[in-house]
mmCIF file of C-alpha atoms in Angstrom:
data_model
loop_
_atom_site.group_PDB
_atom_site.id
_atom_site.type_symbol
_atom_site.label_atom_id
_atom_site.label_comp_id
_atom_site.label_asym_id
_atom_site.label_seq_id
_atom_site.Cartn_x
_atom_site.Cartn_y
_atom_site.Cartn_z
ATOM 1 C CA UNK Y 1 -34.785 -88.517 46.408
ATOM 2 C CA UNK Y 2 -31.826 -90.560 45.947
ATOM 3 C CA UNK Y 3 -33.181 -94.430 45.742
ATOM 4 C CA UNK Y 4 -30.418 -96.406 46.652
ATOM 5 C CA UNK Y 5 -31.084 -100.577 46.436
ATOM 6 C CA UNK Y 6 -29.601 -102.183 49.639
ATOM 7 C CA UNK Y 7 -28.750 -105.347 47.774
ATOM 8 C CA UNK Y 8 -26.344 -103.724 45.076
ATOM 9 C CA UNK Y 9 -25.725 -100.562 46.511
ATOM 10 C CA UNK Y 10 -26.791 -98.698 42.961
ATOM 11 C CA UNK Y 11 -28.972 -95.477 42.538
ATOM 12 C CA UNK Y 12 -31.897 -95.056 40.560
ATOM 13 C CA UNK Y 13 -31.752 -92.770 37.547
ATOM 14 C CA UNK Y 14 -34.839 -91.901 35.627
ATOM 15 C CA UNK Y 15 -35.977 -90.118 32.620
ATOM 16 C CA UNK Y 16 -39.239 -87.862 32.275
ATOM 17 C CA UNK Y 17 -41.654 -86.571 30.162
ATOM 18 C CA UNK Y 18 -40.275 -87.297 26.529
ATOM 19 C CA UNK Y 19 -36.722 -85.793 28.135
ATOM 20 C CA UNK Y 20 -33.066 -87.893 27.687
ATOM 21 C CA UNK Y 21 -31.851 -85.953 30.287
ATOM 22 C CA UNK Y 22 -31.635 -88.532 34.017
ATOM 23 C CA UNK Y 23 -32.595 -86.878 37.188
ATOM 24 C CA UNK Y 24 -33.507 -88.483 40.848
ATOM 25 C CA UNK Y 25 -37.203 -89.605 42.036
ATOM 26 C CA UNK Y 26 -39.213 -86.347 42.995
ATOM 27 C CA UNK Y 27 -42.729 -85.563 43.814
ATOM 28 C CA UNK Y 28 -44.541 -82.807 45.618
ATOM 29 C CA UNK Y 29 -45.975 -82.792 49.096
ATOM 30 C CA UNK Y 30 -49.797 -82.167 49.496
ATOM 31 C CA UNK Y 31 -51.117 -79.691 51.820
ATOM 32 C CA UNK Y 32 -51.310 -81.042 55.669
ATOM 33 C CA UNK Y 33 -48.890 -84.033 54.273
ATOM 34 C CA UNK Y 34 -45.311 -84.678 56.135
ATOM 35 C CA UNK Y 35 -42.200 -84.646 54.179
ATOM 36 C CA UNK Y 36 -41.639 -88.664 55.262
ATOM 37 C CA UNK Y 37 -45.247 -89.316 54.085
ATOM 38 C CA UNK Y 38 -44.231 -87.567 50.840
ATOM 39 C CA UNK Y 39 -41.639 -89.393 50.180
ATOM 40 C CA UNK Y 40 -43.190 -92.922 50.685
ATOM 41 C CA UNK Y 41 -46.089 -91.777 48.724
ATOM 42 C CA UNK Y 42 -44.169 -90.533 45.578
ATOM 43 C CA UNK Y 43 -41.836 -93.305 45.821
ATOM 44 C CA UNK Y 44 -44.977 -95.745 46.008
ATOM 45 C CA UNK Y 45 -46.643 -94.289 43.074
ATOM 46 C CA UNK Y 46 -43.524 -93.552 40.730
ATOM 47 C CA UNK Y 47 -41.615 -96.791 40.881
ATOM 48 C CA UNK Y 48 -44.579 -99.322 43.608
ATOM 49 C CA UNK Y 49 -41.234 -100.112 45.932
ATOM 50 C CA UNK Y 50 -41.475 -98.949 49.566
ATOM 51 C CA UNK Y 51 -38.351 -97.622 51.586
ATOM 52 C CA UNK Y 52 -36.708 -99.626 54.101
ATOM 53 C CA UNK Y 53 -34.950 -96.387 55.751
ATOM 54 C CA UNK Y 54 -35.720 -92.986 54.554
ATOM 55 C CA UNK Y 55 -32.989 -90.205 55.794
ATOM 56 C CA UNK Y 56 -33.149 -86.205 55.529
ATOM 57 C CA UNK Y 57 -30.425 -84.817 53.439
ATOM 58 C CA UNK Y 58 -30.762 -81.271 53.270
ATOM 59 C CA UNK Y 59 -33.298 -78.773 51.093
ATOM 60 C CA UNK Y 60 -32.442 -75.978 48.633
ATOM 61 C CA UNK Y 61 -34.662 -73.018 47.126
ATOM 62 C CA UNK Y 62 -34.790 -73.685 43.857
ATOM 63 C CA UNK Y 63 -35.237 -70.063 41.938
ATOM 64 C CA UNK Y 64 -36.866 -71.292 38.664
ATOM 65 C CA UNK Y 65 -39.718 -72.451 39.891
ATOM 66 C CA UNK Y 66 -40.354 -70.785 43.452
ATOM 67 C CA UNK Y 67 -39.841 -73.758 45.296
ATOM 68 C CA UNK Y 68 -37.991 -75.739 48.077
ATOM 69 C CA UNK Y 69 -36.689 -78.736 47.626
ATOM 70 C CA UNK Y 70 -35.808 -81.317 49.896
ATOM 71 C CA UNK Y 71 -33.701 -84.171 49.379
ATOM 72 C CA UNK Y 72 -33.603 -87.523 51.552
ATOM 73 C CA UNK Y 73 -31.976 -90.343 50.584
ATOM 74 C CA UNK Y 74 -34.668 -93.843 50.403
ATOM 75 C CA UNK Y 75 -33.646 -96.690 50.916
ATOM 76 C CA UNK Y 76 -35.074 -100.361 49.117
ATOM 77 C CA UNK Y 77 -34.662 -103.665 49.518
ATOM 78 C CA UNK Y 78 -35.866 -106.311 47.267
ATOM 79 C CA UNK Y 79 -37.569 -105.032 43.972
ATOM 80 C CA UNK Y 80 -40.492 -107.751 43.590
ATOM 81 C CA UNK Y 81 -42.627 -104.815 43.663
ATOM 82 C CA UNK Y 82 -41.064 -102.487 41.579
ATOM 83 C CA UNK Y 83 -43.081 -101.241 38.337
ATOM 84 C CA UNK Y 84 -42.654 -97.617 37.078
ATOM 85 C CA UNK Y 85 -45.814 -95.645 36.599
ATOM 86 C CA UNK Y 86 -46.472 -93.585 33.374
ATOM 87 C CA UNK Y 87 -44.522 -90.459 34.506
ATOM 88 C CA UNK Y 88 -41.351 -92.435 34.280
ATOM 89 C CA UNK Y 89 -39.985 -93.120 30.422
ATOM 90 C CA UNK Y 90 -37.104 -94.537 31.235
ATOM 91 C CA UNK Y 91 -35.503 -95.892 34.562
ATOM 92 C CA UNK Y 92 -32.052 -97.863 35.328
ATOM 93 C CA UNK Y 93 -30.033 -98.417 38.095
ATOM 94 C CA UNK Y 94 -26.410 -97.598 38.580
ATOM 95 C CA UNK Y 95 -23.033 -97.782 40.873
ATOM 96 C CA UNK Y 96 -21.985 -95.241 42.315
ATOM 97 C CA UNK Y 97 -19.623 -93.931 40.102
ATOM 98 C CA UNK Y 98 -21.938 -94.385 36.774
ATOM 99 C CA UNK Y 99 -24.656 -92.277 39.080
ATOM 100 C CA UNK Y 100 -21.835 -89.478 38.786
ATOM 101 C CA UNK Y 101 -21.495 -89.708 35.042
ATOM 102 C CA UNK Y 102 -25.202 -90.188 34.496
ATOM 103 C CA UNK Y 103 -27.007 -87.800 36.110
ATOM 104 C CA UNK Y 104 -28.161 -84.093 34.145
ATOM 105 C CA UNK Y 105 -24.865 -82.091 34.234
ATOM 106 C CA UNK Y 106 -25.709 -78.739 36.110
ATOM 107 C CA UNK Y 107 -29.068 -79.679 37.380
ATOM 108 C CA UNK Y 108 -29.810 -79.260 40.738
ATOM 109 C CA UNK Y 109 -30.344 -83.140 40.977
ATOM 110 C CA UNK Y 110 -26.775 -83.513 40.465
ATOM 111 C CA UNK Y 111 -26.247 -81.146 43.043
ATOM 112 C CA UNK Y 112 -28.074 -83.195 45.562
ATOM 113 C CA UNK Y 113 -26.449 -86.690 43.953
ATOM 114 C CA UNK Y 114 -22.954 -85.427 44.434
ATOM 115 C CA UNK Y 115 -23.780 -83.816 47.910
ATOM 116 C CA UNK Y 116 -24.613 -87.125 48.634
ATOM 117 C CA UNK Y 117 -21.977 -89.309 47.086
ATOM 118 C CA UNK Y 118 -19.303 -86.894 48.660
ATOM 119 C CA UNK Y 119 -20.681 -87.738 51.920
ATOM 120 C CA UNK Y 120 -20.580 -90.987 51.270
ATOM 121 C CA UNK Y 121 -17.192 -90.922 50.637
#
């Protein structure tokens, strides 16, 4: 998902699992559970902040590992609550343009980022 903080307009970036390599928030989706539920849920548990708006981008099947992805942007305001769990190493927050820069060259997260950001534009 592509966190975006109302109050600055920047995107969170974050870093997994020993890795220096920054990618978007993801999750899975539980049997019986929506893909808005999802989303709220993983966002809840990776990072404690709760969407004000949460909007479909589009999906891709993802070869590697079998799977479909589905992207939605999320968006927060306010980050009183906001406390990374233990799957998250590393997290920051950046414009627009540093997003770009930032994110895993060639990874399908930057796929979905620049989808995004060329929306946006």
């Amino acid at each position: 998902m592509i966190v975006v903080n109302q109050q600055t307009d920047e995107i969170l970036l974050i870093q997994q699992y020993g890795r220096k390599k920054n990618i978007l928030v993801a999750g899975y989706l539980y049997q019986g559970e929506n893909l808005k539920t999802a989303v709220k849920r993983e966002l809840a548990e990776e990072t404690g902040l709760t969407p004000t708006a949460i909007h479909f981008n589009r999906s891709k099947f993802y070869q590697p590992s079998n799977t479909l992805m589905c992207n939605f942007t999320v968006v927060v305001d306010g980050l009183e609550d906001f406390k990374v769990n233990n799957e998250v190493d590393r997290y920051a927050w950046f414009s627009r343009s540093k997003a770009q820069e930032a994110i895993w060259p060639g990874s399908l997260a930057e796929e979905f980022l620049l989808a995004y950001l060329n929306e946006k534009n």
